[in-house]
Amino acid sequence: MPSHTFDLLIRNAMIATASDTYAADIGIRAGRIAQLGTQLGTGALEIDAAGRVVTPGGVDAHCHLDQPLAPPARMADNFETGTRSAACGGTTTVIPFAAQEKGKSLRDAVTDYHRRADGQAHIDYGFHLIVSDPTPEVLNKELPTLISEGYTSFKIYMTYDDLKLNDGQILDVLDVARQHGAMAMIHAENADCIEWLTKRMEASGRTAPRFHAQARPMLVEREAAHRAIALSQLVDVPILIVHVSGREAVDQIRWARGQGLKVFAETCPQYLFLTADDLGLDDSYHGARCVCSPPPRDKANQEVIWNGLNDGLFTVFSSDHAPFNVEGTDGKKPDGKEVEFRYIPNGLAGIETRMALLYSAGVLGGRMTLQKFVELTATNPAKAYGLHPRKGAIAIGSDADLVVWDEREFVLRNADLHHAVGHTPYEGLTLRAWPGITLSRGNVVWDGKAFHGQAGRGHFLKRGAPTLLPRGQEGSA
Ligand code: DUC
Ligand code: ZN
Ligand code: ZN
């Protein structure tokens, strides 16, 4: 019996990391990267990458899977279908959200969410927390305990009635982040402005999906972003403003950075590839599929986002996958009916397309280096949420979560995707690359044609402290 040096040897890879691109072989043993170099020996299984680009598997640090919602709304993807779709699109780690229900404990939310994920996930996963009811018990006991158990990030909402916190509550939660070294993610939109605008639209009969974008203009995002920055300054804690959509919020973040404040930012594919026109040019319901918050803006704002990705304004590129079907009774048509925009579940599908969209239009479109692509899609999200260098890196000892890229032109069709959603907002777009192989801890879960996952092989990830900032500046963990 010949004995092999590695379980898997990837030969002739063009390895891309957040800092370099270089040619080498990758030796994998027991699910981890054991060696990088040339003439490494043999593998029980060998893949000849023949000069193809190999990147770390994607870390999608903002996606919603099987998140409990008020009926009839229900997310189309659970952990099984959502992680299947992620893997086929080159993502090997996801961090969805365990959301506290007002009046209930955060621990209940975490227990329930583990029940939903157990035995279902094809790839590794962690949980962010959503804090919607910061009682003294939550602030003083539950949150500190959960942070110490590896739930080292949470999301704070400034809008949505069932989730939003007022400024005093936000300060309290940020103070916990500071004391315990967690990362606070902020959904920055001004709830009162949105409600005021929505009522005016309703009073004048402007209730079609396209008016969702007009009820959430950029100034509501700008005001909330500024307020979030001020609150984080008061507490002296880093924050990460999620799903930034355009110039006005970008300007606030740039200003904050100029002041030396520790403000990070995330953006998503919908702000590069969609505009408010995708919510409809007339009153048809078709645009409901693109109703998300903040809404997509316009072409000029897409350029602002591209610039921010390149110049370091953005730290993280996530999908904000929030999957709802249009047909049926539990998605964009509650109880099967076309409803006023206020009642349309917010969110769009994108967990599978995130990596290929950015690789195609960014790297191959000449807008972004490979290093920047890796940094935004894998390395920085792993650092921001306490997973680096286990995830988001091609280094000895890191998990062998890898993507071997196929550079080829094709037209994107929802029929070729693996989520449980009946459409993609990017239908018909010409892409120039797709993952040819996705490896999760050394196992081929996607080979470019077929999915080879196994529900339950994904592990829950107990996460550490964020490592984006020098030691001591993230908080006191
Ligand atoms: N907005 C969110 O804040 N979350 C999920 C989807 C959306 O559109
Ligand atoms: Zn949000
Ligand atoms: Zn979200």
mmCIF file with all atom_site columns, N, CA, C and O in Angstrom, residues 390-426:
data_model
loop_
_atom_site.group_PDB
_atom_site.id
_atom_site.type_symbol
_atom_site.label_atom_id
_atom_site.label_alt_id
_atom_site.label_comp_id
_atom_site.label_asym_id
_atom_site.label_entity_id
_atom_site.label_seq_id
_atom_site.pdbx_PDB_ins_code
_atom_site.Cartn_x
_atom_site.Cartn_y
_atom_site.Cartn_z
_atom_site.occupancy
_atom_site.B_iso_or_equiv
_atom_site.pdbx_formal_charge
_atom_site.auth_seq_id
_atom_site.auth_comp_id
_atom_site.auth_asym_id
_atom_site.auth_atom_id
_atom_site.pdbx_PDB_model_num
ATOM 1   N N  . ARG A 1 390 ? -7.889  30.760 11.334  1.00 0.00 ? 390 ARG A N  1
ATOM 2   C CA . ARG A 1 390 ? -8.474  29.455 11.007  1.00 0.00 ? 390 ARG A CA 1
ATOM 3   C C  . ARG A 1 390 ? -9.233  29.543 9.678   1.00 0.00 ? 390 ARG A C  1
ATOM 4   O O  . ARG A 1 390 ? -9.191  28.627 8.860   1.00 0.00 ? 390 ARG A O  1
ATOM 5   N N  . LYS A 1 391 ? -9.975  30.632 9.512   1.00 0.00 ? 391 LYS A N  1
ATOM 6   C CA . LYS A 1 391 ? -10.732 30.866 8.278   1.00 0.00 ? 391 LYS A CA 1
ATOM 7   C C  . LYS A 1 391 ? -10.181 32.114 7.579   1.00 0.00 ? 391 LYS A C  1
ATOM 8   O O  . LYS A 1 391 ? -9.539  32.961 8.198   1.00 0.00 ? 391 LYS A O  1
ATOM 9   N N  . GLY A 1 392 ? -10.454 32.194 6.276   1.00 0.00 ? 392 GLY A N  1
ATOM 10  C CA . GLY A 1 392 ? -10.106 33.410 5.531   1.00 0.00 ? 392 GLY A CA 1
ATOM 11  C C  . GLY A 1 392 ? -8.643  33.512 5.163   1.00 0.00 ? 392 GLY A C  1
ATOM 12  O O  . GLY A 1 392 ? -8.180  34.579 4.761   1.00 0.00 ? 392 GLY A O  1
ATOM 13  N N  . ALA A 1 393 ? -7.887  32.409 5.290   1.00 0.00 ? 393 ALA A N  1
ATOM 14  C CA . ALA A 1 393 ? -6.444  32.467 5.020   1.00 0.00 ? 393 ALA A CA 1
ATOM 15  C C  . ALA A 1 393 ? -6.001  31.213 4.276   1.00 0.00 ? 393 ALA A C  1
ATOM 16  O O  . ALA A 1 393 ? -6.604  30.149 4.421   1.00 0.00 ? 393 ALA A O  1
ATOM 17  N N  . ILE A 1 394 ? -4.928  31.352 3.486   1.00 0.00 ? 394 ILE A N  1
ATOM 18  C CA . ILE A 1 394 ? -4.242  30.169 2.950   1.00 0.00 ? 394 ILE A CA 1
ATOM 19  C C  . ILE A 1 394 ? -2.877  30.164 3.626   1.00 0.00 ? 394 ILE A C  1
ATOM 20  O O  . ILE A 1 394 ? -1.953  30.882 3.221   1.00 0.00 ? 394 ILE A O  1
ATOM 21  N N  . ALA A 1 395 ? -2.797  29.434 4.710   1.00 0.00 ? 395 ALA A N  1
ATOM 22  C CA . ALA A 1 395 ? -1.584  29.425 5.532   1.00 0.00 ? 395 ALA A CA 1
ATOM 23  C C  . ALA A 1 395 ? -1.490  28.066 6.205   1.00 0.00 ? 395 ALA A C  1
ATOM 24  O O  . ALA A 1 395 ? -2.511  27.388 6.393   1.00 0.00 ? 395 ALA A O  1
ATOM 25  N N  . ILE A 1 396 ? -0.299  27.692 6.581   1.00 0.00 ? 396 ILE A N  1
ATOM 26  C CA . ILE A 1 396 ? -0.128  26.391 7.239   1.00 0.00 ? 396 ILE A CA 1
ATOM 27  C C  . ILE A 1 396 ? -0.892  26.400 8.555   1.00 0.00 ? 396 ILE A C  1
ATOM 28  O O  . ILE A 1 396 ? -0.747  27.323 9.370   1.00 0.00 ? 396 ILE A O  1
ATOM 29  N N  . GLY A 1 397 ? -1.728  25.403 8.740   1.00 0.00 ? 397 GLY A N  1
ATOM 30  C CA . GLY A 1 397 ? -2.543  25.313 9.954   1.00 0.00 ? 397 GLY A CA 1
ATOM 31  C C  . GLY A 1 397 ? -3.967  25.807 9.774   1.00 0.00 ? 397 GLY A C  1
ATOM 32  O O  . GLY A 1 397 ? -4.842  25.488 10.579  1.00 0.00 ? 397 GLY A O  1
ATOM 33  N N  . SER A 1 398 ? -4.205  26.600 8.713   1.00 0.00 ? 398 SER A N  1
ATOM 34  C CA . SER A 1 398 ? -5.575  27.083 8.478   1.00 0.00 ? 398 SER A CA 1
ATOM 35  C C  . SER A 1 398 ? -6.441  25.946 7.962   1.00 0.00 ? 398 SER A C  1
ATOM 36  O O  . SER A 1 398 ? -5.940  24.991 7.354   1.00 0.00 ? 398 SER A O  1
ATOM 37  N N  . ASP A 1 399 ? -7.744  26.051 8.195   1.00 0.00 ? 399 ASP A N  1
ATOM 38  C CA . ASP A 1 399 ? -8.666  25.066 7.617   1.00 0.00 ? 399 ASP A CA 1
ATOM 39  C C  . ASP A 1 399 ? -8.530  25.081 6.096   1.00 0.00 ? 399 ASP A C  1
ATOM 40  O O  . ASP A 1 399 ? -8.387  26.161 5.489   1.00 0.00 ? 399 ASP A O  1
ATOM 41  N N  . ALA A 1 400 ? -8.598  23.905 5.498   1.00 0.00 ? 400 ALA A N  1
ATOM 42  C CA . ALA A 1 400 ? -8.475  23.820 4.029   1.00 0.00 ? 400 ALA A CA 1
ATOM 43  C C  . ALA A 1 400 ? -9.821  24.135 3.381   1.00 0.00 ? 400 ALA A C  1
ATOM 44  O O  . ALA A 1 400 ? -10.473 23.292 2.774   1.00 0.00 ? 400 ALA A O  1
ATOM 45  N N  . ASP A 1 401 ? -10.234 25.382 3.557   1.00 0.00 ? 401 ASP A N  1
ATOM 46  C CA . ASP A 1 401 ? -11.436 25.926 2.925   1.00 0.00 ? 401 ASP A CA 1
ATOM 47  C C  . ASP A 1 401 ? -10.950 26.734 1.730   1.00 0.00 ? 401 ASP A C  1
ATOM 48  O O  . ASP A 1 401 ? -10.367 27.827 1.896   1.00 0.00 ? 401 ASP A O  1
ATOM 49  N N  . LEU A 1 402 ? -11.163 26.231 0.540   1.00 0.00 ? 402 LEU A N  1
ATOM 50  C CA . LEU A 1 402 ? -10.518 26.810 -0.645  1.00 0.00 ? 402 LEU A CA 1
ATOM 51  C C  . LEU A 1 402 ? -11.476 26.833 -1.822  1.00 0.00 ? 402 LEU A C  1
ATOM 52  O O  . LEU A 1 402 ? -12.391 26.005 -1.911  1.00 0.00 ? 402 LEU A O  1
ATOM 53  N N  . VAL A 1 403 ? -11.212 27.758 -2.735  1.00 0.00 ? 403 VAL A N  1
ATOM 54  C CA . VAL A 1 403 ? -11.946 27.795 -3.998  1.00 0.00 ? 403 VAL A CA 1
ATOM 55  C C  . VAL A 1 403 ? -10.945 27.763 -5.147  1.00 0.00 ? 403 VAL A C  1
ATOM 56  O O  . VAL A 1 403 ? -10.004 28.567 -5.178  1.00 0.00 ? 403 VAL A O  1
ATOM 57  N N  . VAL A 1 404 ? -11.134 26.829 -6.070  1.00 0.00 ? 404 VAL A N  1
ATOM 58  C CA . VAL A 1 404 ? -10.368 26.807 -7.320  1.00 0.00 ? 404 VAL A CA 1
ATOM 59  C C  . VAL A 1 404 ? -11.287 27.435 -8.365  1.00 0.00 ? 404 VAL A C  1
ATOM 60  O O  . VAL A 1 404 ? -12.391 26.930 -8.611  1.00 0.00 ? 404 VAL A O  1
ATOM 61  N N  . TRP A 1 405 ? -10.836 28.550 -8.946  1.00 0.00 ? 405 TRP A N  1
ATOM 62  C CA . TRP A 1 405 ? -11.723 29.328 -9.826  1.00 0.00 ? 405 TRP A CA 1
ATOM 63  C C  . TRP A 1 405 ? -11.677 28.861 -11.266 1.00 0.00 ? 405 TRP A C  1
ATOM 64  O O  . TRP A 1 405 ? -10.598 28.565 -11.799 1.00 0.00 ? 405 TRP A O  1
ATOM 65  N N  . ASP A 1 406 ? -12.851 28.830 -11.884 1.00 0.00 ? 406 ASP A N  1
ATOM 66  C CA . ASP A 1 406 ? -12.972 28.629 -13.340 1.00 0.00 ? 406 ASP A CA 1
ATOM 67  C C  . ASP A 1 406 ? -13.248 29.990 -13.953 1.00 0.00 ? 406 ASP A C  1
ATOM 68  O O  . ASP A 1 406 ? -14.267 30.608 -13.629 1.00 0.00 ? 406 ASP A O  1
ATOM 69  N N  . GLU A 1 407 ? -12.380 30.425 -14.833 1.00 0.00 ? 407 GLU A N  1
ATOM 70  C CA . GLU A 1 407 ? -12.636 31.705 -15.494 1.00 0.00 ? 407 GLU A CA 1
ATOM 71  C C  . GLU A 1 407 ? -13.260 31.396 -16.850 1.00 0.00 ? 407 GLU A C  1
ATOM 72  O O  . GLU A 1 407 ? -12.592 30.899 -17.760 1.00 0.00 ? 407 GLU A O  1
ATOM 73  N N  . ARG A 1 408 ? -14.542 31.607 -16.971 1.00 0.00 ? 408 ARG A N  1
ATOM 74  C CA . ARG A 1 408 ? -15.286 31.338 -18.211 1.00 0.00 ? 408 ARG A CA 1
ATOM 75  C C  . ARG A 1 408 ? -16.520 32.224 -18.222 1.00 0.00 ? 408 ARG A C  1
ATOM 76  O O  . ARG A 1 408 ? -17.066 32.549 -17.167 1.00 0.00 ? 408 ARG A O  1
ATOM 77  N N  . GLU A 1 409 ? -16.941 32.597 -19.432 1.00 0.00 ? 409 GLU A N  1
ATOM 78  C CA . GLU A 1 409 ? -18.096 33.487 -19.521 1.00 0.00 ? 409 GLU A CA 1
ATOM 79  C C  . GLU A 1 409 ? -19.383 32.666 -19.615 1.00 0.00 ? 409 GLU A C  1
ATOM 80  O O  . GLU A 1 409 ? -19.433 31.673 -20.332 1.00 0.00 ? 409 GLU A O  1
ATOM 81  N N  . PHE A 1 410 ? -20.390 33.082 -18.899 1.00 0.00 ? 410 PHE A N  1
ATOM 82  C CA . PHE A 1 410 ? -21.690 32.406 -18.987 1.00 0.00 ? 410 PHE A CA 1
ATOM 83  C C  . PHE A 1 410 ? -22.777 33.355 -18.491 1.00 0.00 ? 410 PHE A C  1
ATOM 84  O O  . PHE A 1 410 ? -22.488 34.369 -17.853 1.00 0.00 ? 410 PHE A O  1
ATOM 85  N N  . VAL A 1 411 ? -24.001 32.996 -18.835 1.00 0.00 ? 411 VAL A N  1
ATOM 86  C CA . VAL A 1 411 ? -25.144 33.816 -18.417 1.00 0.00 ? 411 VAL A CA 1
ATOM 87  C C  . VAL A 1 411 ? -25.753 33.196 -17.162 1.00 0.00 ? 411 VAL A C  1
ATOM 88  O O  . VAL A 1 411 ? -26.065 32.003 -17.136 1.00 0.00 ? 411 VAL A O  1
ATOM 89  N N  . LEU A 1 412 ? -25.911 34.011 -16.135 1.00 0.00 ? 412 LEU A N  1
ATOM 90  C CA . LEU A 1 412 ? -26.421 33.514 -14.850 1.00 0.00 ? 412 LEU A CA 1
ATOM 91  C C  . LEU A 1 412 ? -27.920 33.231 -14.943 1.00 0.00 ? 412 LEU A C  1
ATOM 92  O O  . LEU A 1 412 ? -28.690 34.095 -15.387 1.00 0.00 ? 412 LEU A O  1
ATOM 93  N N  . ARG A 1 413 ? -28.290 32.040 -14.539 1.00 0.00 ? 413 ARG A N  1
ATOM 94  C CA . ARG A 1 413 ? -29.704 31.631 -14.529 1.00 0.00 ? 413 ARG A CA 1
ATOM 95  C C  . ARG A 1 413 ? -30.056 31.088 -13.149 1.00 0.00 ? 413 ARG A C  1
ATOM 96  O O  . ARG A 1 413 ? -29.294 30.289 -12.588 1.00 0.00 ? 413 ARG A O  1
ATOM 97  N N  . ASN A 1 414 ? -31.212 31.463 -12.653 1.00 0.00 ? 414 ASN A N  1
ATOM 98  C CA . ASN A 1 414 ? -31.610 30.936 -11.345 1.00 0.00 ? 414 ASN A CA 1
ATOM 99  C C  . ASN A 1 414 ? -31.696 29.409 -11.350 1.00 0.00 ? 414 ASN A C  1
ATOM 100 O O  . ASN A 1 414 ? -31.434 28.758 -10.333 1.00 0.00 ? 414 ASN A O  1
ATOM 101 N N  . ALA A 1 415 ? -32.034 28.871 -12.496 1.00 0.00 ? 415 ALA A N  1
ATOM 102 C CA . ALA A 1 415 ? -32.150 27.402 -12.600 1.00 0.00 ? 415 ALA A CA 1
ATOM 103 C C  . ALA A 1 415 ? -30.833 26.723 -12.256 1.00 0.00 ? 415 ALA A C  1
ATOM 104 O O  . ALA A 1 415 ? -30.820 25.540 -11.877 1.00 0.00 ? 415 ALA A O  1
ATOM 105 N N  . ASP A 1 416 ? -29.718 27.431 -12.377 1.00 0.00 ? 416 ASP A N  1
ATOM 106 C CA . ASP A 1 416 ? -28.413 26.821 -12.085 1.00 0.00 ? 416 ASP A CA 1
ATOM 107 C C  . ASP A 1 416 ? -27.988 27.007 -10.620 1.00 0.00 ? 416 ASP A C  1
ATOM 108 O O  . ASP A 1 416 ? -26.926 26.527 -10.217 1.00 0.00 ? 416 ASP A O  1
ATOM 109 N N  . LEU A 1 417 ? -28.764 27.753 -9.854  1.00 0.00 ? 417 LEU A N  1
ATOM 110 C CA . LEU A 1 417 ? -28.396 28.008 -8.450  1.00 0.00 ? 417 LEU A CA 1
ATOM 111 C C  . LEU A 1 417 ? -29.004 26.932 -7.535  1.00 0.00 ? 417 LEU A C  1
ATOM 112 O O  . LEU A 1 417 ? -29.842 26.140 -7.963  1.00 0.00 ? 417 LEU A O  1
ATOM 113 N N  . HIS A 1 418 ? -28.578 26.963 -6.283  1.00 0.00 ? 418 HIS A N  1
ATOM 114 C CA . HIS A 1 418 ? -28.903 25.859 -5.369  1.00 0.00 ? 418 HIS A CA 1
ATOM 115 C C  . HIS A 1 418 ? -29.661 26.301 -4.121  1.00 0.00 ? 418 HIS A C  1
ATOM 116 O O  . HIS A 1 418 ? -29.780 25.543 -3.160  1.00 0.00 ? 418 HIS A O  1
ATOM 117 N N  . HIS A 1 419 ? -30.117 27.553 -4.112  1.00 0.00 ? 419 HIS A N  1
ATOM 118 C CA . HIS A 1 419 ? -30.939 27.996 -2.987  1.00 0.00 ? 419 HIS A CA 1
ATOM 119 C C  . HIS A 1 419 ? -32.381 27.525 -3.198  1.00 0.00 ? 419 HIS A C  1
ATOM 120 O O  . HIS A 1 419 ? -32.693 26.888 -4.215  1.00 0.00 ? 419 HIS A O  1
ATOM 121 N N  . ALA A 1 420 ? -33.250 27.861 -2.238  1.00 0.00 ? 420 ALA A N  1
ATOM 122 C CA . ALA A 1 420 ? -34.647 27.427 -2.347  1.00 0.00 ? 420 ALA A CA 1
ATOM 123 C C  . ALA A 1 420 ? -35.538 28.602 -2.757  1.00 0.00 ? 420 ALA A C  1
ATOM 124 O O  . ALA A 1 420 ? -36.715 28.653 -2.417  1.00 0.00 ? 420 ALA A O  1
ATOM 125 N N  . VAL A 1 421 ? -34.943 29.543 -3.473  1.00 0.00 ? 421 VAL A N  1
ATOM 126 C CA . VAL A 1 421 ? -35.664 30.740 -3.902  1.00 0.00 ? 421 VAL A CA 1
ATOM 127 C C  . VAL A 1 421 ? -35.936 30.615 -5.401  1.00 0.00 ? 421 VAL A C  1
ATOM 128 O O  . VAL A 1 421 ? -35.069 30.159 -6.151  1.00 0.00 ? 421 VAL A O  1
ATOM 129 N N  . GLY A 1 422 ? -37.106 31.049 -5.823  1.00 0.00 ? 422 GLY A N  1
ATOM 130 C CA . GLY A 1 422 ? -37.507 30.856 -7.216  1.00 0.00 ? 422 GLY A CA 1
ATOM 131 C C  . GLY A 1 422 ? -36.960 31.877 -8.185  1.00 0.00 ? 422 GLY A C  1
ATOM 132 O O  . GLY A 1 422 ? -37.344 31.886 -9.365  1.00 0.00 ? 422 GLY A O  1
ATOM 133 N N  . HIS A 1 423 ? -36.077 32.738 -7.728  1.00 0.00 ? 423 HIS A N  1
ATOM 134 C CA . HIS A 1 423 ? -35.533 33.757 -8.630  1.00 0.00 ? 423 HIS A CA 1
ATOM 135 C C  . HIS A 1 423 ? -34.191 34.223 -8.084  1.00 0.00 ? 423 HIS A C  1
ATOM 136 O O  . HIS A 1 423 ? -33.887 34.020 -6.899  1.00 0.00 ? 423 HIS A O  1
ATOM 137 N N  . THR A 1 424 ? -33.407 34.852 -8.961  1.00 0.00 ? 424 THR A N  1
ATOM 138 C CA . THR A 1 424 ? -32.247 35.607 -8.506  1.00 0.00 ? 424 THR A CA 1
ATOM 139 C C  . THR A 1 424 ? -32.382 37.025 -9.052  1.00 0.00 ? 424 THR A C  1
ATOM 140 O O  . THR A 1 424 ? -32.815 37.194 -10.205 1.00 0.00 ? 424 THR A O  1
ATOM 141 N N  . PRO A 1 425 ? -32.012 38.011 -8.258  1.00 0.00 ? 425 PRO A N  1
ATOM 142 C CA . PRO A 1 425 ? -32.087 39.389 -8.777  1.00 0.00 ? 425 PRO A CA 1
ATOM 143 C C  . PRO A 1 425 ? -31.117 39.611 -9.938  1.00 0.00 ? 425 PRO A C  1
ATOM 144 O O  . PRO A 1 425 ? -31.229 40.618 -10.629 1.00 0.00 ? 425 PRO A O  1
ATOM 145 N N  . TYR A 1 426 ? -30.190 38.678 -10.127 1.00 0.00 ? 426 TYR A N  1
ATOM 146 C CA . TYR A 1 426 ? -29.134 38.876 -11.137 1.00 0.00 ? 426 TYR A CA 1
ATOM 147 C C  . TYR A 1 426 ? -29.363 38.017 -12.382 1.00 0.00 ? 426 TYR A C  1
ATOM 148 O O  . TYR A 1 426 ? -28.438 37.800 -13.170 1.00 0.00 ? 426 TYR A O  1
#
